[in-house]
mmCIF file of C-alpha atoms and ligand atoms in Angstrom:
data_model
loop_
_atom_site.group_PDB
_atom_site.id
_atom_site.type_symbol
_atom_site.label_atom_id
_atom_site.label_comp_id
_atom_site.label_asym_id
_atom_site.label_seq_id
_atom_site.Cartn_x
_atom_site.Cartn_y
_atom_site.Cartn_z
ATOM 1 C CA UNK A 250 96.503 90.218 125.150
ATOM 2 C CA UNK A 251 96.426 93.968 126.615
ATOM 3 C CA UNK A 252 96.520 97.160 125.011
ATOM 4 C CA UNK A 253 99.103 99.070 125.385
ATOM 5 C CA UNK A 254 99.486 102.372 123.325
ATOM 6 C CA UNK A 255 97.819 103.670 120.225
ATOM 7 C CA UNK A 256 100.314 106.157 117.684
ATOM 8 C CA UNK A 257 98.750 108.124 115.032
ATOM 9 C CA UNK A 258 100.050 108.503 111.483
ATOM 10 C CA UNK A 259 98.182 111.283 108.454
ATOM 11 C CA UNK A 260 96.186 108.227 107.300
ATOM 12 C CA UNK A 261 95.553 106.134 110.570
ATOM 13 C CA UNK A 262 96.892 103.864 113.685
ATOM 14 C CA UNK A 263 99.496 101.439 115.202
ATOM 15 C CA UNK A 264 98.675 99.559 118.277
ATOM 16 C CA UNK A 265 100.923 98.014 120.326
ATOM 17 C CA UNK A 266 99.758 95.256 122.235
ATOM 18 C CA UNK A 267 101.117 92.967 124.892
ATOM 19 C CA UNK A 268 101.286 89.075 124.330
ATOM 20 C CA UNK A 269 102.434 88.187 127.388
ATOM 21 C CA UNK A 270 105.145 90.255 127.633
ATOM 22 C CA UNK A 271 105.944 90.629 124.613
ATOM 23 C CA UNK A 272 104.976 94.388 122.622
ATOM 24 C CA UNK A 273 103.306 93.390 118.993
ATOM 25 C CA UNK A 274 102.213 95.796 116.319
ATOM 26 C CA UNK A 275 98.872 95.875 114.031
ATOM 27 C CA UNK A 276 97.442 98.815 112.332
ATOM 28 C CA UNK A 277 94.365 99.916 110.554
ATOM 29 C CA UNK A 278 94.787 103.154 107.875
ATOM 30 C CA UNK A 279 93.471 104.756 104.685
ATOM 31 C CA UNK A 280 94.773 104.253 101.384
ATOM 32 C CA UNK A 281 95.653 107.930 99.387
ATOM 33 C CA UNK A 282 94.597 108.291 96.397
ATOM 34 C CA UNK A 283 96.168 110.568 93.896
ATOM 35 C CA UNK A 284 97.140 111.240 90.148
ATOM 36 C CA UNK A 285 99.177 114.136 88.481
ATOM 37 C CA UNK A 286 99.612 117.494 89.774
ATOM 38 C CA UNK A 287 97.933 116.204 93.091
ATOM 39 C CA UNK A 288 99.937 113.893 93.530
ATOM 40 C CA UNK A 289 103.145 115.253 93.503
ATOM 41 C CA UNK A 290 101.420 117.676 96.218
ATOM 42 C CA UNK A 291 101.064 114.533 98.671
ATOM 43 C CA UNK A 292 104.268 113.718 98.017
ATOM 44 C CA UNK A 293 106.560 116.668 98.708
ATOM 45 C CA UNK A 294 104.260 117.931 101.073
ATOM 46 C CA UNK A 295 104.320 117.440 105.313
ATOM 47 C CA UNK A 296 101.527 118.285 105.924
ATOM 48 C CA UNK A 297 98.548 116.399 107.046
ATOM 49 C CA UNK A 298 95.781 118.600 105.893
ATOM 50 C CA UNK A 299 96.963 118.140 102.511
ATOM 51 C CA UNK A 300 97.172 113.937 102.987
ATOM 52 C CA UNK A 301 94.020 114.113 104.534
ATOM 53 C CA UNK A 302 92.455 115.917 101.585
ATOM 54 C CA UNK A 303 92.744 112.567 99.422
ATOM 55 C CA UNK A 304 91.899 109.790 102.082
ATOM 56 C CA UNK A 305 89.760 107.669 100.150
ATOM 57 C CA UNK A 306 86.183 107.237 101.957
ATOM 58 C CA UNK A 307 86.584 104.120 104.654
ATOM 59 C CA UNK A 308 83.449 102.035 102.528
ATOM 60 C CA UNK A 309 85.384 101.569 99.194
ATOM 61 C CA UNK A 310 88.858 100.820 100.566
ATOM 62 C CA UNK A 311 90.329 100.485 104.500
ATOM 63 C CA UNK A 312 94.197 98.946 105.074
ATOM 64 C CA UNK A 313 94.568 97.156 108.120
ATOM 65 C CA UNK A 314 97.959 94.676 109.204
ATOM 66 C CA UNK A 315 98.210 92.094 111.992
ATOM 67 C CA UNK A 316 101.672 90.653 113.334
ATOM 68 C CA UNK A 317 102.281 86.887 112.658
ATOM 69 C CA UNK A 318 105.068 86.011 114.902
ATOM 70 C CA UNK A 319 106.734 87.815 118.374
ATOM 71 C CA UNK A 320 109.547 88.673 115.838
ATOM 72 C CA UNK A 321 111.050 87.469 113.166
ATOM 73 C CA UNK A 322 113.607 84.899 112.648
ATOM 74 C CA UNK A 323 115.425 86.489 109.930
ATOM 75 C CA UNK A 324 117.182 89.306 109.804
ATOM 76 C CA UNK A 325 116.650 90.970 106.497
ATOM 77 C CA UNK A 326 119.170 94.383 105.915
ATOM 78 C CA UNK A 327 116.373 96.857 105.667
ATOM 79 C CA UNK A 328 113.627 95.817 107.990
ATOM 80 C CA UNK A 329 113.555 97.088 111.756
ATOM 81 C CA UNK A 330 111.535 93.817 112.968
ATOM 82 C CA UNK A 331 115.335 92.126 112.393
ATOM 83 C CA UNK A 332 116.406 93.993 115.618
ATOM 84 C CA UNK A 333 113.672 92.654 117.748
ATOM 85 C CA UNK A 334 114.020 89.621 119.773
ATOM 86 C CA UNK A 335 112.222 86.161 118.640
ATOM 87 C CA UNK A 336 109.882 84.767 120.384
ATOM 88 C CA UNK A 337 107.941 82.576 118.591
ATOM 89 C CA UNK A 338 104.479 82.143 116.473
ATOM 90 C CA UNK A 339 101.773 83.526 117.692
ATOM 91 C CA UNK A 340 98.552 81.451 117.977
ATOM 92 C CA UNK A 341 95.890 81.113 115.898
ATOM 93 C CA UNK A 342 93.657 83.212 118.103
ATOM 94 C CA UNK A 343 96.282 85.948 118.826
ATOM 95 C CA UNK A 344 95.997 86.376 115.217
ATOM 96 C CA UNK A 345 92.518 86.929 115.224
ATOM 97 C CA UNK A 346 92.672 88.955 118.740
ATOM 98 C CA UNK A 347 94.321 91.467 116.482
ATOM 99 C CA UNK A 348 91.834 91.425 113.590
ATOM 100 C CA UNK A 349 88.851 91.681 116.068
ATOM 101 C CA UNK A 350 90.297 94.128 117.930
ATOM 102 C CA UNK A 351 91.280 96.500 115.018
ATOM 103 C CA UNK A 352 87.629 96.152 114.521
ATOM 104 C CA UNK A 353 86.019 97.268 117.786
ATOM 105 C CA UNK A 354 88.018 99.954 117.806
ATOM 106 C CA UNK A 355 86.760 101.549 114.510
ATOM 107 C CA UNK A 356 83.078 100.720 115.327
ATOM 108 C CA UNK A 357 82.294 103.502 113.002
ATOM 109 C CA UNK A 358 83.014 101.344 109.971
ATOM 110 C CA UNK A 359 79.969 99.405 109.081
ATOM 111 C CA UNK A 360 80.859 98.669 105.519
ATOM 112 C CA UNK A 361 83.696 97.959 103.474
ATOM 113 C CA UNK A 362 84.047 96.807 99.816
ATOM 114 C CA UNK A 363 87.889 96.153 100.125
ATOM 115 C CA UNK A 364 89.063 95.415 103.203
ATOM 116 C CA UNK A 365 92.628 94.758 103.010
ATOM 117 C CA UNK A 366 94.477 93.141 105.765
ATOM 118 C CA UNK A 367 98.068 91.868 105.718
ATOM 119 C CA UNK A 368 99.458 89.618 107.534
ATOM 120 C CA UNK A 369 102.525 91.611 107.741
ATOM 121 C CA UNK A 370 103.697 93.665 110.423
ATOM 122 C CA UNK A 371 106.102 91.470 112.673
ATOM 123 C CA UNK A 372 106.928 88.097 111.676
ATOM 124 C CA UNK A 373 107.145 86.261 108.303
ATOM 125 C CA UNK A 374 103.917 84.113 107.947
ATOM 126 C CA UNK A 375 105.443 80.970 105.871
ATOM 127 C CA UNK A 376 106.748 80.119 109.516
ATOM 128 C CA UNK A 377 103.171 80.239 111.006
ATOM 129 C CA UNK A 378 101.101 78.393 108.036
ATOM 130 C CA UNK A 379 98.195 77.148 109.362
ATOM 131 C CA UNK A 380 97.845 79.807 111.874
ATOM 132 C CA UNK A 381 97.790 82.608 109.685
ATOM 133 C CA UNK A 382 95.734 80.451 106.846
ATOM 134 C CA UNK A 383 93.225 79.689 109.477
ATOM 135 C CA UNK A 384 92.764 83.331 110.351
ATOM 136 C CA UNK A 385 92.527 84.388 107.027
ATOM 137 C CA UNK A 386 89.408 81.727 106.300
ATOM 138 C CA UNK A 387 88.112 83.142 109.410
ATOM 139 C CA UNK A 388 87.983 86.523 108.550
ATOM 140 C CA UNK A 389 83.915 86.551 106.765
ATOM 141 C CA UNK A 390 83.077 84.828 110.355
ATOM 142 C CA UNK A 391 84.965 87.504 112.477
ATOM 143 C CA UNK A 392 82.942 90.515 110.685
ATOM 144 C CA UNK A 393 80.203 88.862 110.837
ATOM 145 C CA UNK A 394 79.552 88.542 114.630
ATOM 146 C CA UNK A 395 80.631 92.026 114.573
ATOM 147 C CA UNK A 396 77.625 93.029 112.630
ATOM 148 C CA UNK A 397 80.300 94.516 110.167
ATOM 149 C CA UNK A 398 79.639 94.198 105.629
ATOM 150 C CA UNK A 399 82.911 93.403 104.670
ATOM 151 C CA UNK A 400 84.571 91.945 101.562
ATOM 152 C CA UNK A 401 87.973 90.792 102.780
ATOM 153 C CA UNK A 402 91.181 91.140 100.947
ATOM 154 C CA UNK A 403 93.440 89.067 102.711
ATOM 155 C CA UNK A 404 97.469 90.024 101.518
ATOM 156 C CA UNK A 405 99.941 87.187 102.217
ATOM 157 C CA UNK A 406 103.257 88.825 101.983
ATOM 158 C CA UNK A 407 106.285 86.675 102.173
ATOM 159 C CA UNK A 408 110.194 86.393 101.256
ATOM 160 C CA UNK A 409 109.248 82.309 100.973
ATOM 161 C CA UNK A 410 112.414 80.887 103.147
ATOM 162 C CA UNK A 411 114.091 77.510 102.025
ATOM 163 C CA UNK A 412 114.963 76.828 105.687
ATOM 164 C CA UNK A 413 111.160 76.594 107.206
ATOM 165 C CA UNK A 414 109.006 73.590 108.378
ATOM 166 C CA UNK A 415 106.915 74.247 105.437
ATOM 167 C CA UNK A 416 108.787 73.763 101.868
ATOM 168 C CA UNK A 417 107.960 76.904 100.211
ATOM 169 C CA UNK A 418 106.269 75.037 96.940
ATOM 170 C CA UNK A 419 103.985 73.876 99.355
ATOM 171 C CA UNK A 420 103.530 77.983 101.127
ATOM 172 C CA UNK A 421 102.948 78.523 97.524
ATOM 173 C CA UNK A 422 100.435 75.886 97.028
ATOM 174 C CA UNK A 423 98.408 76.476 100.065
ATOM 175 C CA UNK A 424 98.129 80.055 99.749
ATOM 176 C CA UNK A 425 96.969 79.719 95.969
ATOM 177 C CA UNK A 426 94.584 77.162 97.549
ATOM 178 C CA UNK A 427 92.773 79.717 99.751
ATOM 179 C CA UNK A 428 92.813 82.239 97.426
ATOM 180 C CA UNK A 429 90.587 80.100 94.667
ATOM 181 C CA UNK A 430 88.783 77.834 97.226
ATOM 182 C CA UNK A 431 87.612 80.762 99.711
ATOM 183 C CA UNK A 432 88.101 83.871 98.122
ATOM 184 C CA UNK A 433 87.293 83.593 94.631
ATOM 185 C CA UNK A 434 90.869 84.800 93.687
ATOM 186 C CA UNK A 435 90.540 87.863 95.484
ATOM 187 C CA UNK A 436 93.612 87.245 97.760
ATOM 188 C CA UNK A 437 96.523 89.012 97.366
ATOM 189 C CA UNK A 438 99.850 87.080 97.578
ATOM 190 C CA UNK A 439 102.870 89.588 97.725
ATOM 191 C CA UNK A 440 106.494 87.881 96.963
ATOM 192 C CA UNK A 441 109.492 90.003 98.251
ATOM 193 C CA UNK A 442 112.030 90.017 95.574
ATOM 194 C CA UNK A 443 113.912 93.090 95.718
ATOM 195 C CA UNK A 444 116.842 92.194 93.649
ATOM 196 C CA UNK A 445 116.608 90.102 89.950
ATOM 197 C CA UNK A 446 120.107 88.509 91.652
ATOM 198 C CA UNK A 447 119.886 85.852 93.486
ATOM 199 C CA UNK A 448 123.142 86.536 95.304
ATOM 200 C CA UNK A 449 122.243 90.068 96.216
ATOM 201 C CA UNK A 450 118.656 88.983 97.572
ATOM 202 C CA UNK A 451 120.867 86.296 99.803
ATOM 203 C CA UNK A 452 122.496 89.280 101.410
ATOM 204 C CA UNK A 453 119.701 91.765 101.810
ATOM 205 C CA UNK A 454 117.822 88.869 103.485
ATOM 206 C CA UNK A 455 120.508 88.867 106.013
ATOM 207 C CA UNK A 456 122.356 85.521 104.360
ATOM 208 C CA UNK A 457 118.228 83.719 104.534
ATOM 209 C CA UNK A 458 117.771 81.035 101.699
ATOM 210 C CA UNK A 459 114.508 82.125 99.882
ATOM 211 C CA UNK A 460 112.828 80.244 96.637
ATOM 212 C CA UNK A 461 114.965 81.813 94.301
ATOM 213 C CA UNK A 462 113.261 83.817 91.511
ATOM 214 C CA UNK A 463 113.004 81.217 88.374
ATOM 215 C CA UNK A 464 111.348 78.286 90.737
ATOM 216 C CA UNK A 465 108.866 81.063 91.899
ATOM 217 C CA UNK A 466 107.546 82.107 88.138
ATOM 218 C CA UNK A 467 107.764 78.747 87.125
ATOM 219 C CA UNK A 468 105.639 77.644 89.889
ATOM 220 C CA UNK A 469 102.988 80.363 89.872
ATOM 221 C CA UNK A 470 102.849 79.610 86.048
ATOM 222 C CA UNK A 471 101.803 76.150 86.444
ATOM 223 C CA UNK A 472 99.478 77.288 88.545
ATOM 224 C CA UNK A 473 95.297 78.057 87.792
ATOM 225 C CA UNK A 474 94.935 81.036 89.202
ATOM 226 C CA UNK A 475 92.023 83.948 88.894
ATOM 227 C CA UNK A 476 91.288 87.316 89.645
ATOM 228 C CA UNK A 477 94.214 88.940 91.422
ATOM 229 C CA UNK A 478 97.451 88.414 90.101
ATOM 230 C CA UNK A 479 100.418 87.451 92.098
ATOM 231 C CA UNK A 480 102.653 90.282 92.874
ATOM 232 C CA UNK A 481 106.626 90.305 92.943
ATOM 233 C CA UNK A 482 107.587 93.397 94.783
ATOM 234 C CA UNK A 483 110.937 95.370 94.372
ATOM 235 C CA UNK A 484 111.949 97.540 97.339
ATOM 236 C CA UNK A 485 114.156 99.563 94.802
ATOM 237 C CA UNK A 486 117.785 100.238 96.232
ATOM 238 C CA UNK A 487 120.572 102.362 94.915
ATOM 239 C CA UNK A 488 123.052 99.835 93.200
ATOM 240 C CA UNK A 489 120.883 97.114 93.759
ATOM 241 C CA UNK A 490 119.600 95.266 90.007
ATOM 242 C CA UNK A 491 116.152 94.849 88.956
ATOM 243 C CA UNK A 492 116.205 93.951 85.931
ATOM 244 C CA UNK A 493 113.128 93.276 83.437
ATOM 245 C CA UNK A 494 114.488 91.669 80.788
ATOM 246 C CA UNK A 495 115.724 88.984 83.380
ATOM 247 C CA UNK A 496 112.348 88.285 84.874
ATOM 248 C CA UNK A 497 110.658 88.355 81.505
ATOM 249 C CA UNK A 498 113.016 85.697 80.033
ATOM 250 C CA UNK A 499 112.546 83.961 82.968
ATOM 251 C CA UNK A 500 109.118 83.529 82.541
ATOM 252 C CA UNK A 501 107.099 86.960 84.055
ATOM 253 C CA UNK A 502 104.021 87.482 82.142
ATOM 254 C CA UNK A 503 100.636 89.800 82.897
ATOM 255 C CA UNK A 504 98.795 86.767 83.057
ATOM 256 C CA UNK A 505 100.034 85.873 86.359
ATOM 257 C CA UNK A 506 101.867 88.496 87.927
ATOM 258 C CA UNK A 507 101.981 92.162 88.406
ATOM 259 C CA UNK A 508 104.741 94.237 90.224
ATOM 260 C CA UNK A 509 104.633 97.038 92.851
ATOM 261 C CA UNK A 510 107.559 98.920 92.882
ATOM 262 C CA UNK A 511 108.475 100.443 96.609
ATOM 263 C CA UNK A 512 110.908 103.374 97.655
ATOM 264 C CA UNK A 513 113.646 102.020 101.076
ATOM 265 C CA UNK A 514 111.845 103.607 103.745
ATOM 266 C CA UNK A 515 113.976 104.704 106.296
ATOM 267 C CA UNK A 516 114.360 102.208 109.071
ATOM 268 C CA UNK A 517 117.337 101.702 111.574
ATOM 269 C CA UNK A 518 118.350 98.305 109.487
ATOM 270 C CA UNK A 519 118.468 100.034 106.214
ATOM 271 C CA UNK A 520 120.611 103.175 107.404
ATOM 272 C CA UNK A 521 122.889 100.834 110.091
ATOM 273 C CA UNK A 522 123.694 98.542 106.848
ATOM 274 C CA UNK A 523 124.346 101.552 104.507
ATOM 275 C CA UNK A 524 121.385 100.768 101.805
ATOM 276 C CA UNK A 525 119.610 104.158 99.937
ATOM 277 C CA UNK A 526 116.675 104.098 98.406
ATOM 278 C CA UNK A 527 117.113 104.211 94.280
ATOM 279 C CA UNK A 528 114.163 106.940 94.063
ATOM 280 C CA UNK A 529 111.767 108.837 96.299
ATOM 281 C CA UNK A 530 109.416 111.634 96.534
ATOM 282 C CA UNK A 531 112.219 113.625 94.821
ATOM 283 C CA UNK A 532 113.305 111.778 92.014
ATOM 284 C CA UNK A 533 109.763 110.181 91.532
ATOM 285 C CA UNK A 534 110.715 110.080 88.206
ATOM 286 C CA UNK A 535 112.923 107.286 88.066
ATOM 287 C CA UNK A 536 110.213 105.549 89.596
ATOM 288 C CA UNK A 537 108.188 106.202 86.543
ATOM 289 C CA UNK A 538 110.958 105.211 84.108
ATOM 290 C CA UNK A 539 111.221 101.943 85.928
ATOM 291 C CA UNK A 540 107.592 101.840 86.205
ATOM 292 C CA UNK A 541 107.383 102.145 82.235
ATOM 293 C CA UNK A 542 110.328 99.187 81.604
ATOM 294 C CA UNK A 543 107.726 96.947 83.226
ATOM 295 C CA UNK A 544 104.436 97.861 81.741
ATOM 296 C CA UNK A 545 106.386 97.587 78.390
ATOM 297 C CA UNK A 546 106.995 93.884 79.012
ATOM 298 C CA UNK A 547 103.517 93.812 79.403
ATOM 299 C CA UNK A 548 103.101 93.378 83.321
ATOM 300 C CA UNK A 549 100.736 95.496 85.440
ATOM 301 C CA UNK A 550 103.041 97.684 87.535
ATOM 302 C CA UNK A 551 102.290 100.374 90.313
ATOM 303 C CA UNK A 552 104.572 102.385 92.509
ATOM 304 C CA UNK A 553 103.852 102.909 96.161
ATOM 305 C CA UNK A 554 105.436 106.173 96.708
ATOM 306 C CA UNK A 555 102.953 107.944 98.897
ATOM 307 C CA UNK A 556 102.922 106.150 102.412
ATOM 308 C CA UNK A 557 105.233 108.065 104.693
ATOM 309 C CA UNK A 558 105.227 106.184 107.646
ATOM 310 C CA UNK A 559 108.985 106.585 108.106
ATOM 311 C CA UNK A 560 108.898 110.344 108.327
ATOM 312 C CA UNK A 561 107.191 109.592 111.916
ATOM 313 C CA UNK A 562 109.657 106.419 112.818
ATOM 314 C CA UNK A 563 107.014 103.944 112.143
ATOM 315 C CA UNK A 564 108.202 101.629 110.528
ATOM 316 C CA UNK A 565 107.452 98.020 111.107
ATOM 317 C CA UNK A 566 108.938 97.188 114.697
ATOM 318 C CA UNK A 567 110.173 100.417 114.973
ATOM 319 C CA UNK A 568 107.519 100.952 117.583
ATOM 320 C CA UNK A 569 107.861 98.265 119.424
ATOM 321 C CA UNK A 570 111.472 98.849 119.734
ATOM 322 C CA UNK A 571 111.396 101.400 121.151
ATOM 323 C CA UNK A 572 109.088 100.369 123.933
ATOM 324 C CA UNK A 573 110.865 97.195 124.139
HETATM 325 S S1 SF4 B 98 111.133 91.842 106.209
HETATM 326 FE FE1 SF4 B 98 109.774 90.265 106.993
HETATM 327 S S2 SF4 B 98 111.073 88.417 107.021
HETATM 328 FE FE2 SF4 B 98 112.480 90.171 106.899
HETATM 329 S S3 SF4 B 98 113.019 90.664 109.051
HETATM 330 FE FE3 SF4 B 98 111.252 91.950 108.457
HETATM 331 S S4 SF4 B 98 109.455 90.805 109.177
HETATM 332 FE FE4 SF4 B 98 111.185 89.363 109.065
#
């Protein structure tokens, strides 16, 4: 794999790399962090200096993604990876090429209490199991021989497809696996939801069968899980439904889940196929209100209203499709 470019956002890096023809993405940033006044500041504002002020310090927290796939097989209304040709899985080791060389090139960070990686860019990793499971068991190994102190927080983010060589039960089941077995609970498993109906999450998936809401509580539920709780994320639209009550009477407790609610960003897909976003920096409020249904039913709920990759056209696969 060769590099190929590096773009800079306010709060880090994409890479593009080429797998044998083929342009992938990975990045490493920082998380913001921010509450009241402040953080209305980050929000409205463009300028970097004023992001930069609230970069939290590399050794307590440190994002990182790696692709999964050349691609993606599905075609899902609001992501640009949909409009990038499919190639195929990536291996097992160009998985890891990514992770090891994110590392090398931030040399300067020795230590890390929450390193959070997710396998996430391009690519949906229920298609790549064992490839991106092995990887992710790797991972104390890989920072190792790179003299590095990490604790790992591996994020396995998925839309959990019907029509994939792996039933998604099982994606479920293997994924809880490695989170108990090898990581003490501390993995995080992200299910995209984005709609409480199933018919509308059909479409925005771009017509893909996915485990359909009820199976996935019901499942999790069974399930003995510890530490991190399993979270169902909502990329909130404009005339799309979420609705609490639904999820709650389907089964949704704090127990096992929490929720991260997540403006549209603005990608090609998104604008080409007419969705909005239902709130953003400017209406952050409705966020809130949202925000506050939720923690009312009693489930841990954040909203991820500060990352403004978009603003740059850096989306996932945005990047590469324009290169490509
Ligand atoms: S959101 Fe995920 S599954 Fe959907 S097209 Fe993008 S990479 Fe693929």
């Amino acid at each position: 794999m060769d590099f190929k470019n590096v773009f800079y956002l306010y709060s880090g890096r994409i890479f593009l790399l080429d797998c044998n023809g083929y342009l992938i993405e990975c990045t490493e940033m920082r998380d913001v962090a921010v509450d009241g006044k402040q953080h209305l500041e980050v929000r409205e504002s463009d300028d970097p200096h004023i992001v930069w002020k609230h970069l939290v310090d590399y050794k307590k927290k440190w994002l990182m993604t790696v692709s999964t796939q050349k691609g993606c097989t599905h075609n899902c209304l609001f992501c640009d990876v949909a409009g990038l040709p499919f190639k195929g899985n990536l291996t097992q080791e160009e998985i890891e090429y990514q992770v090891k060389f994110i590392l090398k090139n931030t040399d300067y960070i020795k230590v890390c209490d929450k390193a959070k990686i997710g396998f996430a860019r391009m690519g949906e990793p229920a298609h790549n199991l064992d490839n991106v499971i092995a990887t992710i068991k790797r991972l104390p190994e890989i920072s190792k021989e790179q003299n590095k102190q990490f604790r790992w927080l591996p994020c396995f983010n998925t839309i959990l497809p019907r029509q994939c060589k792996n039933n998604p039960l099982d994606v479920l089941d293997s994924v809880i696996e490695t989170k108990e077995k090898y990581y003490d609970g501390f993995l995080h498993l992200q299910i995209s939801c984005n709609s409480t109906s199933e018919e509308t999450r059909t479409r925005l998936f771009g017509g893909a069968s996915v485990l359909d809401l009820e199976s996935i509580i019901a499942h999790v539920n069974r399930q003995h899980t510890t530490n991190r709780t399993v979270t169902l994320n909502f990329i909130v639209m404009k005339d799309i439904e979420v609705d609490v009550n639904k999820l709650k009477a389907m089964g949704m407790s704090g127990d096992k889940f929490a929720v991260k609610l997540i403006p549209l960003n603005k990608t090609n897909n998104a604008n080409n196929n007419s969705l909005e976003t239902y709130a953003n920096y400017s209406n952050y409020e409705k966020l809130l209100q949202l925000k506050d249904e939720f923690s009312k039913a009693g489930v841990p709920t954040v909203v991820d209203a500060i990352a403004k990759c978009e603003e740059a056209g850096l989306c996932c696969g945005q990047l590469a499709q324009i290169y490509q």
